[in-house]
Amino acid sequence: MLDKLQLRQSGTSTNLTERLWPFLLVASQVFPLVTFIMLIVWVTKYLGGMLWNGGNQEFNIHPFCMVLSMILLNGEAISFYRIFRHNSKKYVKLAHAVTQLIAFALAVVGLVAVFQHNEKKGYVNAYSIHSWCGLLTVSLFGLQFAFGLAFFILHVTKENLRQDYLKLHQFFGKVIFIMTIATSIMGIDEILTFTGKYDKLLPEACLGNSLALMFIILGIIIGYIITNKEFERPPDDREEFKALSEVDNE
C-alpha cells in the first residue's frame, strides 16, 4: 500500500487507468472547448445571436449562459480536484469556489433572460418539464455552493462535521451535473421543436443534436475522472477539511 501511494504521489503509472490519464486530461479540456465553439455557432449563426432586447435574441442568452455555466464551467470545477490532485489544496479549493461562483452568476443571468423574454412576449413561464427540471437543478446548485462555501471556505463547522458532509457534497455535485446534462438536452429538443423545422434536419437541428451528444460525451469523460479512485488525492491528505486560512502555502 505504501509503495502504491508513493508511486501515485510521484506521478508514476501503476495500471492501465493511470496510463490513460494524459489522454483523459486532454479530452477533458478539448471537448469542452469544441462544445463551446459549437454553442457559439449554434446561438449566433442559427438562432440569431444574443441581445438584451426582449426579443428572441434575449431568449438566446438563456441556452448560452446555462450551457456555459452549468455544464462547461461546472464540469471544469468539479474535476479540479482530480486534475490538480498533486497541487496545493488551498489553491485548488479557491479555484473550485471561484469557478462555481461565476457559473452560478451566469446561470442566474440565463434564468433572468428567459423569464424576462417570456413576460415581454406574453408567454407562460415555467410550464414544461424542462423548466421544472432546470429550476430544480439551479436551486440545488445554489444550495450546493452555499453549503460548500460555509463548510469548506468559511469554516463555520468543526472538522468532524465537515468530514461527514464531504461525501454528501461530492454526491450532490455528481447528481447536479447529471441533472444539468439531462435538462440541457431537453432544452435543446424544446428549442428545435419550437422552430417547426426539427424533422427536416436542417443544419441548425443537426448542430443542436450534435451539441446534445457532446454533453453526453462530456458527462462520460468527466464522470469517469471524478469517480475513479486512481485519480483521487493521496488518502493521507488532511487539507480537505481545513479552511483556506488554515492551509499553509506550499
JSON list of C-alpha atoms in Angstrom, two decimals:
[
{"chain": "A", "resi": 1, "resn": "MET", "atom": "CA", "xyz": [0.00, 0.00, 0.00]},
{"chain": "A", "resi": 2, "resn": "LEU", "atom": "CA", "xyz": [2.80, 2.38, 0.90]},
{"chain": "A", "resi": 3, "resn": "ASP", "atom": "CA", "xyz": [4.63, 1.63, -2.37]},
{"chain": "A", "resi": 4, "resn": "LYS", "atom": "CA", "xyz": [1.48, 2.32, -4.35]},
{"chain": "A", "resi": 5, "resn": "LEU", "atom": "CA", "xyz": [0.91, 5.59, -2.52]},
{"chain": "A", "resi": 6, "resn": "GLN", "atom": "CA", "xyz": [4.49, 6.67, -3.24]},
{"chain": "A", "resi": 7, "resn": "LEU", "atom": "CA", "xyz": [4.04, 5.83, -6.91]},
{"chain": "A", "resi": 8, "resn": "ARG", "atom": "CA", "xyz": [0.83, 7.86, -7.05]},
{"chain": "A", "resi": 9, "resn": "GLN", "atom": "CA", "xyz": [2.42, 10.82, -5.32]},
{"chain": "A", "resi": 10, "resn": "SER", "atom": "CA", "xyz": [5.36, 10.76, -7.74]},
{"chain": "A", "resi": 11, "resn": "GLY", "atom": "CA", "xyz": [3.01, 10.56, -10.71]},
{"chain": "A", "resi": 12, "resn": "THR", "atom": "CA", "xyz": [4.18, 7.08, -11.77]},
{"chain": "A", "resi": 13, "resn": "SER", "atom": "CA", "xyz": [1.53, 4.99, -13.51]},
{"chain": "A", "resi": 14, "resn": "THR", "atom": "CA", "xyz": [0.51, 1.84, -11.64]},
{"chain": "A", "resi": 15, "resn": "ASN", "atom": "CA", "xyz": [-2.04, 0.41, -14.08]},
{"chain": "A", "resi": 16, "resn": "LEU", "atom": "CA", "xyz": [-3.88, 0.99, -17.33]},
{"chain": "A", "resi": 17, "resn": "THR", "atom": "CA", "xyz": [-6.14, 3.62, -15.77]},
{"chain": "A", "resi": 18, "resn": "GLU", "atom": "CA", "xyz": [-3.17, 5.74, -14.73]},
{"chain": "A", "resi": 19, "resn": "ARG", "atom": "CA", "xyz": [-1.60, 5.39, -18.17]},
{"chain": "A", "resi": 20, "resn": "LEU", "atom": "CA", "xyz": [-4.83, 6.66, -19.69]},
{"chain": "A", "resi": 21, "resn": "TRP", "atom": "CA", "xyz": [-4.66, 9.79, -17.57]},
{"chain": "A", "resi": 22, "resn": "PRO", "atom": "CA", "xyz": [-2.87, 12.04, -20.12]},
{"chain": "A", "resi": 23, "resn": "PHE", "atom": "CA", "xyz": [-5.48, 11.20, -22.77]},
{"chain": "A", "resi": 24, "resn": "LEU", "atom": "CA", "xyz": [-8.34, 11.78, -20.34]},
{"chain": "A", "resi": 25, "resn": "LEU", "atom": "CA", "xyz": [-6.81, 15.08, -19.28]},
{"chain": "A", "resi": 26, "resn": "VAL", "atom": "CA", "xyz": [-6.55, 16.28, -22.88]},
{"chain": "A", "resi": 27, "resn": "ALA", "atom": "CA", "xyz": [-10.08, 15.07, -23.66]},
{"chain": "A", "resi": 28, "resn": "SER", "atom": "CA", "xyz": [-11.48, 16.83, -20.58]},
{"chain": "A", "resi": 29, "resn": "GLN", "atom": "CA", "xyz": [-10.16, 20.14, -21.95]},
{"chain": "A", "resi": 30, "resn": "VAL", "atom": "CA", "xyz": [-10.54, 19.70, -25.71]},
{"chain": "A", "resi": 31, "resn": "PHE", "atom": "CA", "xyz": [-14.16, 18.50, -25.68]},
{"chain": "A", "resi": 32, "resn": "PRO", "atom": "CA", "xyz": [-15.41, 21.46, -23.60]},
{"chain": "A", "resi": 33, "resn": "LEU", "atom": "CA", "xyz": [-13.60, 23.84, -25.95]},
{"chain": "A", "resi": 34, "resn": "VAL", "atom": "CA", "xyz": [-15.15, 22.22, -29.01]},
{"chain": "A", "resi": 35, "resn": "THR", "atom": "CA", "xyz": [-18.55, 22.26, -27.30]},
{"chain": "A", "resi": 36, "resn": "PHE", "atom": "CA", "xyz": [-18.17, 25.97, -26.53]},
{"chain": "A", "resi": 37, "resn": "ILE", "atom": "CA", "xyz": [-17.33, 26.74, -30.16]},
{"chain": "A", "resi": 38, "resn": "MET", "atom": "CA", "xyz": [-20.32, 24.69, -31.35]},
{"chain": "A", "resi": 39, "resn": "LEU", "atom": "CA", "xyz": [-22.53, 26.53, -28.86]},
{"chain": "A", "resi": 40, "resn": "ILE", "atom": "CA", "xyz": [-21.40, 29.94, -30.11]},
{"chain": "A", "resi": 41, "resn": "VAL", "atom": "CA", "xyz": [-22.01, 28.94, -33.75]},
{"chain": "A", "resi": 42, "resn": "TRP", "atom": "CA", "xyz": [-25.43, 27.48, -32.95]},
{"chain": "A", "resi": 43, "resn": "VAL", "atom": "CA", "xyz": [-26.61, 30.51, -30.98]},
{"chain": "A", "resi": 44, "resn": "THR", "atom": "CA", "xyz": [-25.16, 33.23, -33.21]},
{"chain": "A", "resi": 45, "resn": "LYS", "atom": "CA", "xyz": [-25.48, 31.76, -36.71]},
{"chain": "A", "resi": 46, "resn": "TYR", "atom": "CA", "xyz": [-28.62, 29.65, -36.47]},
{"chain": "A", "resi": 47, "resn": "LEU", "atom": "CA", "xyz": [-30.63, 31.09, -33.58]},
{"chain": "A", "resi": 48, "resn": "GLY", "atom": "CA", "xyz": [-30.00, 34.74, -34.45]},
{"chain": "A", "resi": 49, "resn": "GLY", "atom": "CA", "xyz": [-27.45, 35.91, -31.91]},
{"chain": "A", "resi": 50, "resn": "MET", "atom": "CA", "xyz": [-27.78, 37.43, -28.45]},
{"chain": "A", "resi": 51, "resn": "LEU", "atom": "CA", "xyz": [-29.02, 40.85, -27.41]},
{"chain": "A", "resi": 52, "resn": "TRP", "atom": "CA", "xyz": [-30.83, 42.06, -24.29]},
{"chain": "A", "resi": 53, "resn": "ASN", "atom": "CA", "xyz": [-33.79, 43.47, -26.22]},
{"chain": "A", "resi": 54, "resn": "GLY", "atom": "CA", "xyz": [-36.79, 41.47, -25.01]},
{"chain": "A", "resi": 55, "resn": "GLY", "atom": "CA", "xyz": [-37.00, 39.53, -28.28]},
{"chain": "A", "resi": 56, "resn": "ASN", "atom": "CA", "xyz": [-35.72, 36.18, -29.46]},
{"chain": "A", "resi": 57, "resn": "GLN", "atom": "CA", "xyz": [-32.15, 37.38, -29.17]},
{"chain": "A", "resi": 58, "resn": "GLU", "atom": "CA", "xyz": [-32.66, 37.87, -25.46]},
{"chain": "A", "resi": 59, "resn": "PHE", "atom": "CA", "xyz": [-34.04, 34.34, -25.20]},
{"chain": "A", "resi": 60, "resn": "ASN", "atom": "CA", "xyz": [-30.84, 33.07, -26.84]},
{"chain": "A", "resi": 61, "resn": "ILE", "atom": "CA", "xyz": [-28.89, 34.36, -23.85]},
{"chain": "A", "resi": 62, "resn": "HIS", "atom": "CA", "xyz": [-30.58, 31.60, -21.86]},
{"chain": "A", "resi": 63, "resn": "PRO", "atom": "CA", "xyz": [-29.17, 28.49, -23.61]},
{"chain": "A", "resi": 64, "resn": "PHE", "atom": "CA", "xyz": [-25.78, 30.15, -23.98]},
{"chain": "A", "resi": 65, "resn": "CYS", "atom": "CA", "xyz": [-25.45, 31.04, -20.29]},
{"chain": "A", "resi": 66, "resn": "MET", "atom": "CA", "xyz": [-26.90, 27.78, -19.00]},
{"chain": "A", "resi": 67, "resn": "VAL", "atom": "CA", "xyz": [-24.61, 25.55, -21.04]},
{"chain": "A", "resi": 68, "resn": "LEU", "atom": "CA", "xyz": [-21.56, 27.71, -20.35]},
{"chain": "A", "resi": 69, "resn": "SER", "atom": "CA", "xyz": [-22.24, 27.82, -16.63]},
{"chain": "A", "resi": 70, "resn": "MET", "atom": "CA", "xyz": [-23.87, 24.55, -15.63]},
{"chain": "A", "resi": 71, "resn": "ILE", "atom": "CA", "xyz": [-22.05, 22.19, -17.99]},
{"chain": "A", "resi": 72, "resn": "LEU", "atom": "CA", "xyz": [-18.75, 23.73, -19.09]},
{"chain": "A", "resi": 73, "resn": "LEU", "atom": "CA", "xyz": [-17.69, 25.75, -16.04]},
{"chain": "A", "resi": 74, "resn": "ASN", "atom": "CA", "xyz": [-19.30, 23.39, -13.55]},
{"chain": "A", "resi": 75, "resn": "GLY", "atom": "CA", "xyz": [-17.68, 20.42, -15.28]},
{"chain": "A", "resi": 76, "resn": "GLU", "atom": "CA", "xyz": [-14.30, 22.09, -15.03]},
{"chain": "A", "resi": 77, "resn": "ALA", "atom": "CA", "xyz": [-14.80, 22.98, -11.38]},
{"chain": "A", "resi": 78, "resn": "ILE", "atom": "CA", "xyz": [-15.79, 19.50, -10.22]},
{"chain": "A", "resi": 79, "resn": "SER", "atom": "CA", "xyz": [-12.78, 17.96, -11.96]},
{"chain": "A", "resi": 80, "resn": "PHE", "atom": "CA", "xyz": [-10.23, 20.42, -10.48]},
{"chain": "A", "resi": 81, "resn": "TYR", "atom": "CA", "xyz": [-9.61, 18.14, -7.51]},
{"chain": "A", "resi": 82, "resn": "ARG", "atom": "CA", "xyz": [-8.59, 15.33, -9.86]},
{"chain": "A", "resi": 83, "resn": "ILE", "atom": "CA", "xyz": [-6.71, 17.37, -12.45]},
{"chain": "A", "resi": 84, "resn": "PHE", "atom": "CA", "xyz": [-4.68, 19.21, -9.80]},
{"chain": "A", "resi": 85, "resn": "ARG", "atom": "CA", "xyz": [-4.55, 16.42, -7.23]},
{"chain": "A", "resi": 86, "resn": "HIS", "atom": "CA", "xyz": [-0.79, 16.91, -6.70]},
{"chain": "A", "resi": 87, "resn": "ASN", "atom": "CA", "xyz": [-1.08, 20.67, -6.25]},
{"chain": "A", "resi": 88, "resn": "SER", "atom": "CA", "xyz": [-1.75, 22.71, -3.12]},
{"chain": "A", "resi": 89, "resn": "LYS", "atom": "CA", "xyz": [-5.29, 22.11, -1.88]},
{"chain": "A", "resi": 90, "resn": "LYS", "atom": "CA", "xyz": [-5.55, 25.78, -0.90]},
{"chain": "A", "resi": 91, "resn": "TYR", "atom": "CA", "xyz": [-5.35, 27.00, -4.49]},
{"chain": "A", "resi": 92, "resn": "VAL", "atom": "CA", "xyz": [-7.39, 24.13, -5.90]},
{"chain": "A", "resi": 93, "resn": "LYS", "atom": "CA", "xyz": [-10.16, 24.84, -3.39]},
{"chain": "A", "resi": 94, "resn": "LEU", "atom": "CA", "xyz": [-10.08, 28.54, -4.23]},
{"chain": "A", "resi": 95, "resn": "ALA", "atom": "CA", "xyz": [-10.20, 27.87, -7.99]},
{"chain": "A", "resi": 96, "resn": "HIS", "atom": "CA", "xyz": [-13.12, 25.47, -7.47]},
{"chain": "A", "resi": 97, "resn": "ALA", "atom": "CA", "xyz": [-15.07, 28.01, -5.41]},
{"chain": "A", "resi": 98, "resn": "VAL", "atom": "CA", "xyz": [-14.44, 30.96, -7.74]},
{"chain": "A", "resi": 99, "resn": "THR", "atom": "CA", "xyz": [-15.35, 28.95, -10.85]},
{"chain": "A", "resi": 100, "resn": "GLN", "atom": "CA", "xyz": [-18.57, 27.76, -9.24]},
{"chain": "A", "resi": 101, "resn": "LEU", "atom": "CA", "xyz": [-19.42, 31.31, -8.19]},
{"chain": "A", "resi": 102, "resn": "ILE", "atom": "CA", "xyz": [-19.00, 32.52, -11.78]},
{"chain": "A", "resi": 103, "resn": "ALA", "atom": "CA", "xyz": [-21.06, 29.57, -13.01]},
{"chain": "A", "resi": 104, "resn": "PHE", "atom": "CA", "xyz": [-23.89, 30.32, -10.60]},
{"chain": "A", "resi": 105, "resn": "ALA", "atom": "CA", "xyz": [-23.89, 34.02, -11.56]},
{"chain": "A", "resi": 106, "resn": "LEU", "atom": "CA", "xyz": [-24.13, 33.13, -15.27]},
{"chain": "A", "resi": 107, "resn": "ALA", "atom": "CA", "xyz": [-26.92, 30.66, -14.54]},
{"chain": "A", "resi": 108, "resn": "VAL", "atom": "CA", "xyz": [-28.89, 33.41, -12.81]},
{"chain": "A", "resi": 109, "resn": "VAL", "atom": "CA", "xyz": [-28.36, 35.68, -15.84]},
{"chain": "A", "resi": 110, "resn": "GLY", "atom": "CA", "xyz": [-29.62, 32.89, -18.08]},
{"chain": "A", "resi": 111, "resn": "LEU", "atom": "CA", "xyz": [-32.76, 32.45, -15.98]},
{"chain": "A", "resi": 112, "resn": "VAL", "atom": "CA", "xyz": [-33.46, 36.18, -15.83]},
{"chain": "A", "resi": 113, "resn": "ALA", "atom": "CA", "xyz": [-33.12, 36.38, -19.62]},
{"chain": "A", "resi": 114, "resn": "VAL", "atom": "CA", "xyz": [-35.68, 33.66, -20.33]},
{"chain": "A", "resi": 115, "resn": "PHE", "atom": "CA", "xyz": [-38.19, 34.86, -17.71]},
{"chain": "A", "resi": 116, "resn": "GLN", "atom": "CA", "xyz": [-37.95, 38.46, -18.92]},
{"chain": "A", "resi": 117, "resn": "HIS", "atom": "CA", "xyz": [-38.29, 37.35, -22.54]},
{"chain": "A", "resi": 118, "resn": "ASN", "atom": "CA", "xyz": [-41.41, 35.29, -21.76]},
{"chain": "A", "resi": 119, "resn": "GLU", "atom": "CA", "xyz": [-43.03, 38.12, -19.83]},
{"chain": "A", "resi": 120, "resn": "LYS", "atom": "CA", "xyz": [-42.47, 40.63, -22.64]},
{"chain": "A", "resi": 121, "resn": "LYS", "atom": "CA", "xyz": [-43.81, 38.15, -25.20]},
{"chain": "A", "resi": 122, "resn": "GLY", "atom": "CA", "xyz": [-46.77, 37.21, -23.03]},
{"chain": "A", "resi": 123, "resn": "TYR", "atom": "CA", "xyz": [-45.69, 33.57, -22.75]},
{"chain": "A", "resi": 124, "resn": "VAL", "atom": "CA", "xyz": [-46.36, 31.41, -19.72]},
{"chain": "A", "resi": 125, "resn": "ASN", "atom": "CA", "xyz": [-43.30, 30.85, -17.53]},
{"chain": "A", "resi": 126, "resn": "ALA", "atom": "CA", "xyz": [-42.10, 27.52, -16.14]},
{"chain": "A", "resi": 127, "resn": "TYR", "atom": "CA", "xyz": [-44.76, 25.18, -17.55]},
{"chain": "A", "resi": 128, "resn": "SER", "atom": "CA", "xyz": [-42.63, 22.49, -19.24]},
{"chain": "A", "resi": 129, "resn": "ILE", "atom": "CA", "xyz": [-40.69, 19.60, -17.70]},
{"chain": "A", "resi": 130, "resn": "HIS", "atom": "CA", "xyz": [-37.51, 21.29, -18.97]},
{"chain": "A", "resi": 131, "resn": "SER", "atom": "CA", "xyz": [-38.39, 24.40, -16.94]},
{"chain": "A", "resi": 132, "resn": "TRP", "atom": "CA", "xyz": [-39.18, 22.46, -13.79]},
{"chain": "A", "resi": 133, "resn": "CYS", "atom": "CA", "xyz": [-36.02, 20.36, -14.03]},
{"chain": "A", "resi": 134, "resn": "GLY", "atom": "CA", "xyz": [-33.98, 23.48, -14.78]},
{"chain": "A", "resi": 135, "resn": "LEU", "atom": "CA", "xyz": [-35.29, 25.39, -11.77]},
{"chain": "A", "resi": 136, "resn": "LEU", "atom": "CA", "xyz": [-34.69, 22.39, -9.52]},
{"chain": "A", "resi": 137, "resn": "THR", "atom": "CA", "xyz": [-31.17, 21.93, -10.87]},
{"chain": "A", "resi": 138, "resn": "VAL", "atom": "CA", "xyz": [-30.16, 25.58, -10.44]},
{"chain": "A", "resi": 139, "resn": "SER", "atom": "CA", "xyz": [-31.73, 25.68, -6.98]},
{"chain": "A", "resi": 140, "resn": "LEU", "atom": "CA", "xyz": [-29.74, 22.62, -5.92]},
{"chain": "A", "resi": 141, "resn": "PHE", "atom": "CA", "xyz": [-26.63, 24.14, -7.46]},
{"chain": "A", "resi": 142, "resn": "GLY", "atom": "CA", "xyz": [-27.14, 27.32, -5.43]},
{"chain": "A", "resi": 143, "resn": "LEU", "atom": "CA", "xyz": [-27.62, 25.36, -2.21]},
{"chain": "A", "resi": 144, "resn": "GLN", "atom": "CA", "xyz": [-24.61, 23.21, -3.02]},
{"chain": "A", "resi": 145, "resn": "PHE", "atom": "CA", "xyz": [-22.48, 26.32, -3.48]},
{"chain": "A", "resi": 146, "resn": "ALA", "atom": "CA", "xyz": [-23.78, 27.95, -0.30]},
{"chain": "A", "resi": 147, "resn": "PHE", "atom": "CA", "xyz": [-23.14, 24.88, 1.84]},
{"chain": "A", "resi": 148, "resn": "GLY", "atom": "CA", "xyz": [-19.73, 24.33, 0.27]},
{"chain": "A", "resi": 149, "resn": "LEU", "atom": "CA", "xyz": [-18.81, 27.94, 0.98]},
{"chain": "A", "resi": 150, "resn": "ALA", "atom": "CA", "xyz": [-19.93, 27.64, 4.59]},
{"chain": "A", "resi": 151, "resn": "PHE", "atom": "CA", "xyz": [-18.32, 24.28, 5.30]},
{"chain": "A", "resi": 152, "resn": "PHE", "atom": "CA", "xyz": [-15.07, 24.38, 3.33]},
{"chain": "A", "resi": 153, "resn": "ILE", "atom": "CA", "xyz": [-14.24, 28.06, 2.75]},
{"chain": "A", "resi": 154, "resn": "LEU", "atom": "CA", "xyz": [-15.61, 29.99, 5.73]},
{"chain": "A", "resi": 155, "resn": "HIS", "atom": "CA", "xyz": [-15.00, 27.18, 8.20]},
{"chain": "A", "resi": 156, "resn": "VAL", "atom": "CA", "xyz": [-18.25, 27.58, 10.16]},
{"chain": "A", "resi": 157, "resn": "THR", "atom": "CA", "xyz": [-18.31, 23.99, 11.43]},
{"chain": "A", "resi": 158, "resn": "LYS", "atom": "CA", "xyz": [-15.99, 21.59, 13.18]},
{"chain": "A", "resi": 159, "resn": "GLU", "atom": "CA", "xyz": [-13.71, 19.23, 11.29]},
{"chain": "A", "resi": 160, "resn": "ASN", "atom": "CA", "xyz": [-15.68, 16.06, 12.06]},
{"chain": "A", "resi": 161, "resn": "LEU", "atom": "CA", "xyz": [-18.85, 17.62, 10.65]},
{"chain": "A", "resi": 162, "resn": "ARG", "atom": "CA", "xyz": [-17.00, 18.70, 7.51]},
{"chain": "A", "resi": 163, "resn": "GLN", "atom": "CA", "xyz": [-15.76, 15.15, 7.09]},
{"chain": "A", "resi": 164, "resn": "ASP", "atom": "CA", "xyz": [-19.31, 13.84, 7.29]},
{"chain": "A", "resi": 165, "resn": "TYR", "atom": "CA", "xyz": [-20.66, 16.48, 4.91]},
{"chain": "A", "resi": 166, "resn": "LEU", "atom": "CA", "xyz": [-17.90, 15.99, 2.31]},
{"chain": "A", "resi": 167, "resn": "LYS", "atom": "CA", "xyz": [-19.39, 12.74, 0.97]},
{"chain": "A", "resi": 168, "resn": "LEU", "atom": "CA", "xyz": [-22.80, 14.38, 0.67]},
{"chain": "A", "resi": 169, "resn": "HIS", "atom": "CA", "xyz": [-21.24, 17.37, -1.10]},
{"chain": "A", "resi": 170, "resn": "GLN", "atom": "CA", "xyz": [-19.45, 15.10, -3.56]},
{"chain": "A", "resi": 171, "resn": "PHE", "atom": "CA", "xyz": [-22.59, 13.05, -4.17]},
{"chain": "A", "resi": 172, "resn": "PHE", "atom": "CA", "xyz": [-24.78, 16.05, -4.95]},
{"chain": "A", "resi": 173, "resn": "GLY", "atom": "CA", "xyz": [-22.04, 17.52, -7.14]},
{"chain": "A", "resi": 174, "resn": "LYS", "atom": "CA", "xyz": [-22.30, 14.45, -9.37]},
{"chain": "A", "resi": 175, "resn": "VAL", "atom": "CA", "xyz": [-26.10, 14.41, -9.24]},
{"chain": "A", "resi": 176, "resn": "ILE", "atom": "CA", "xyz": [-26.38, 18.08, -10.20]},
{"chain": "A", "resi": 177, "resn": "PHE", "atom": "CA", "xyz": [-24.00, 17.60, -13.12]},
{"chain": "A", "resi": 178, "resn": "ILE", "atom": "CA", "xyz": [-26.09, 14.68, -14.42]},
{"chain": "A", "resi": 179, "resn": "MET", "atom": "CA", "xyz": [-29.29, 16.70, -13.95]},
{"chain": "A", "resi": 180, "resn": "THR", "atom": "CA", "xyz": [-27.73, 19.59, -15.84]},
{"chain": "A", "resi": 181, "resn": "ILE", "atom": "CA", "xyz": [-26.88, 17.45, -18.84]},
{"chain": "A", "resi": 182, "resn": "ALA", "atom": "CA", "xyz": [-30.34, 15.89, -18.94]},
{"chain": "A", "resi": 183, "resn": "THR", "atom": "CA", "xyz": [-32.07, 19.27, -18.57]},
{"chain": "A", "resi": 184, "resn": "SER", "atom": "CA", "xyz": [-29.90, 20.86, -21.26]},
{"chain": "A", "resi": 185, "resn": "ILE", "atom": "CA", "xyz": [-30.70, 18.09, -23.72]},
{"chain": "A", "resi": 186, "resn": "MET", "atom": "CA", "xyz": [-34.41, 18.61, -23.03]},
{"chain": "A", "resi": 187, "resn": "GLY", "atom": "CA", "xyz": [-33.88, 22.32, -23.62]},
{"chain": "A", "resi": 188, "resn": "ILE", "atom": "CA", "xyz": [-32.24, 21.80, -26.99]},
{"chain": "A", "resi": 189, "resn": "ASP", "atom": "CA", "xyz": [-35.06, 19.48, -28.02]},
{"chain": "A", "resi": 190, "resn": "GLU", "atom": "CA", "xyz": [-37.60, 22.10, -26.92]},
{"chain": "A", "resi": 191, "resn": "ILE", "atom": "CA", "xyz": [-35.91, 24.91, -28.86]},
{"chain": "A", "resi": 192, "resn": "LEU", "atom": "CA", "xyz": [-35.63, 22.86, -32.04]},
{"chain": "A", "resi": 193, "resn": "THR", "atom": "CA", "xyz": [-39.21, 21.64, -31.74]},
{"chain": "A", "resi": 194, "resn": "PHE", "atom": "CA", "xyz": [-40.49, 25.22, -31.45]},
{"chain": "A", "resi": 195, "resn": "THR", "atom": "CA", "xyz": [-38.72, 26.17, -34.70]},
{"chain": "A", "resi": 196, "resn": "GLY", "atom": "CA", "xyz": [-41.05, 23.81, -36.56]},
{"chain": "A", "resi": 197, "resn": "LYS", "atom": "CA", "xyz": [-38.19, 22.55, -38.72]},
{"chain": "A", "resi": 198, "resn": "TYR", "atom": "CA", "xyz": [-36.81, 19.81, -36.49]},
{"chain": "A", "resi": 199, "resn": "ASP", "atom": "CA", "xyz": [-37.98, 16.90, -38.67]},
{"chain": "A", "resi": 200, "resn": "LYS", "atom": "CA", "xyz": [-36.25, 18.37, -41.72]},
{"chain": "A", "resi": 201, "resn": "LEU", "atom": "CA", "xyz": [-32.84, 18.02, -40.04]},
{"chain": "A", "resi": 202, "resn": "LEU", "atom": "CA", "xyz": [-31.64, 21.39, -41.24]},
{"chain": "A", "resi": 203, "resn": "PRO", "atom": "CA", "xyz": [-28.11, 22.47, -40.19]},
{"chain": "A", "resi": 204, "resn": "GLU", "atom": "CA", "xyz": [-29.43, 24.13, -37.02]},
{"chain": "A", "resi": 205, "resn": "ALA", "atom": "CA", "xyz": [-31.12, 20.87, -35.99]},
{"chain": "A", "resi": 206, "resn": "CYS", "atom": "CA", "xyz": [-28.04, 18.79, -36.81]},
{"chain": "A", "resi": 207, "resn": "LEU", "atom": "CA", "xyz": [-25.83, 21.13, -34.81]},
{"chain": "A", "resi": 208, "resn": "GLY", "atom": "CA", "xyz": [-28.29, 21.14, -31.93]},
{"chain": "A", "resi": 209, "resn": "ASN", "atom": "CA", "xyz": [-28.36, 17.34, -31.87]},
{"chain": "A", "resi": 210, "resn": "SER", "atom": "CA", "xyz": [-24.57, 17.27, -32.06]},
{"chain": "A", "resi": 211, "resn": "LEU", "atom": "CA", "xyz": [-24.39, 19.61, -29.07]},
{"chain": "A", "resi": 212, "resn": "ALA", "atom": "CA", "xyz": [-26.58, 17.23, -27.09]},
{"chain": "A", "resi": 213, "resn": "LEU", "atom": "CA", "xyz": [-24.27, 14.35, -27.97]},
{"chain": "A", "resi": 214, "resn": "MET", "atom": "CA", "xyz": [-21.29, 16.43, -26.86]},
{"chain": "A", "resi": 215, "resn": "PHE", "atom": "CA", "xyz": [-22.96, 16.95, -23.49]},
{"chain": "A", "resi": 216, "resn": "ILE", "atom": "CA", "xyz": [-23.24, 13.18, -23.09]},
{"chain": "A", "resi": 217, "resn": "ILE", "atom": "CA", "xyz": [-19.62, 12.63, -24.10]},
{"chain": "A", "resi": 218, "resn": "LEU", "atom": "CA", "xyz": [-18.50, 15.32, -21.64]},
{"chain": "A", "resi": 219, "resn": "GLY", "atom": "CA", "xyz": [-20.56, 13.67, -18.94]},
{"chain": "A", "resi": 220, "resn": "ILE", "atom": "CA", "xyz": [-18.86, 10.33, -19.59]},
{"chain": "A", "resi": 221, "resn": "ILE", "atom": "CA", "xyz": [-15.34, 11.80, -19.59]},
{"chain": "A", "resi": 222, "resn": "ILE", "atom": "CA", "xyz": [-15.77, 13.98, -16.52]},
{"chain": "A", "resi": 223, "resn": "GLY", "atom": "CA", "xyz": [-17.82, 11.32, -14.75]},
{"chain": "A", "resi": 224, "resn": "TYR", "atom": "CA", "xyz": [-15.02, 8.79, -15.23]},
{"chain": "A", "resi": 225, "resn": "ILE", "atom": "CA", "xyz": [-12.41, 11.23, -13.96]},
{"chain": "A", "resi": 226, "resn": "ILE", "atom": "CA", "xyz": [-14.27, 12.27, -10.82]},
{"chain": "A", "resi": 227, "resn": "THR", "atom": "CA", "xyz": [-15.43, 8.76, -9.84]},
{"chain": "A", "resi": 228, "resn": "ASN", "atom": "CA", "xyz": [-12.19, 6.85, -10.42]},
{"chain": "A", "resi": 229, "resn": "LYS", "atom": "CA", "xyz": [-10.31, 6.35, -7.16]},
{"chain": "A", "resi": 230, "resn": "GLU", "atom": "CA", "xyz": [-6.97, 6.22, -9.01]},
{"chain": "A", "resi": 231, "resn": "PHE", "atom": "CA", "xyz": [-7.31, 9.94, -9.60]},
{"chain": "A", "resi": 232, "resn": "GLU", "atom": "CA", "xyz": [-8.07, 10.93, -6.02]},
{"chain": "A", "resi": 233, "resn": "ARG", "atom": "CA", "xyz": [-5.68, 12.93, -3.89]},
{"chain": "A", "resi": 234, "resn": "PRO", "atom": "CA", "xyz": [-3.40, 10.84, -1.61]},
{"chain": "A", "resi": 235, "resn": "PRO", "atom": "CA", "xyz": [-5.50, 9.39, 1.24]},
{"chain": "A", "resi": 236, "resn": "ASP", "atom": "CA", "xyz": [-3.31, 10.97, 3.93]},
{"chain": "A", "resi": 237, "resn": "ASP", "atom": "CA", "xyz": [-4.02, 14.48, 2.63]},
{"chain": "A", "resi": 238, "resn": "ARG", "atom": "CA", "xyz": [-5.82, 16.24, 5.51]},
{"chain": "A", "resi": 239, "resn": "GLU", "atom": "CA", "xyz": [-6.17, 19.64, 3.86]},
{"chain": "A", "resi": 240, "resn": "GLU", "atom": "CA", "xyz": [-9.64, 18.74, 2.62]},
{"chain": "A", "resi": 241, "resn": "PHE", "atom": "CA", "xyz": [-11.17, 19.63, 5.96]},
{"chain": "A", "resi": 242, "resn": "LYS", "atom": "CA", "xyz": [-9.24, 22.84, 6.61]},
{"chain": "A", "resi": 243, "resn": "ALA", "atom": "CA", "xyz": [-10.40, 26.36, 5.89]},
{"chain": "A", "resi": 244, "resn": "LEU", "atom": "CA", "xyz": [-8.35, 28.43, 3.47]},
{"chain": "A", "resi": 245, "resn": "SER", "atom": "CA", "xyz": [-6.90, 30.38, 6.37]},
{"chain": "A", "resi": 246, "resn": "GLU", "atom": "CA", "xyz": [-5.59, 27.16, 7.92]},
{"chain": "A", "resi": 247, "resn": "VAL", "atom": "CA", "xyz": [-3.87, 25.75, 4.86]},
{"chain": "A", "resi": 248, "resn": "ASP", "atom": "CA", "xyz": [-0.18, 26.58, 4.64]},
{"chain": "A", "resi": 249, "resn": "ASN", "atom": "CA", "xyz": [1.22, 27.97, 1.43]},
{"chain": "A", "resi": 250, "resn": "GLU", "atom": "CA", "xyz": [3.07, 25.31, -0.50]}
]
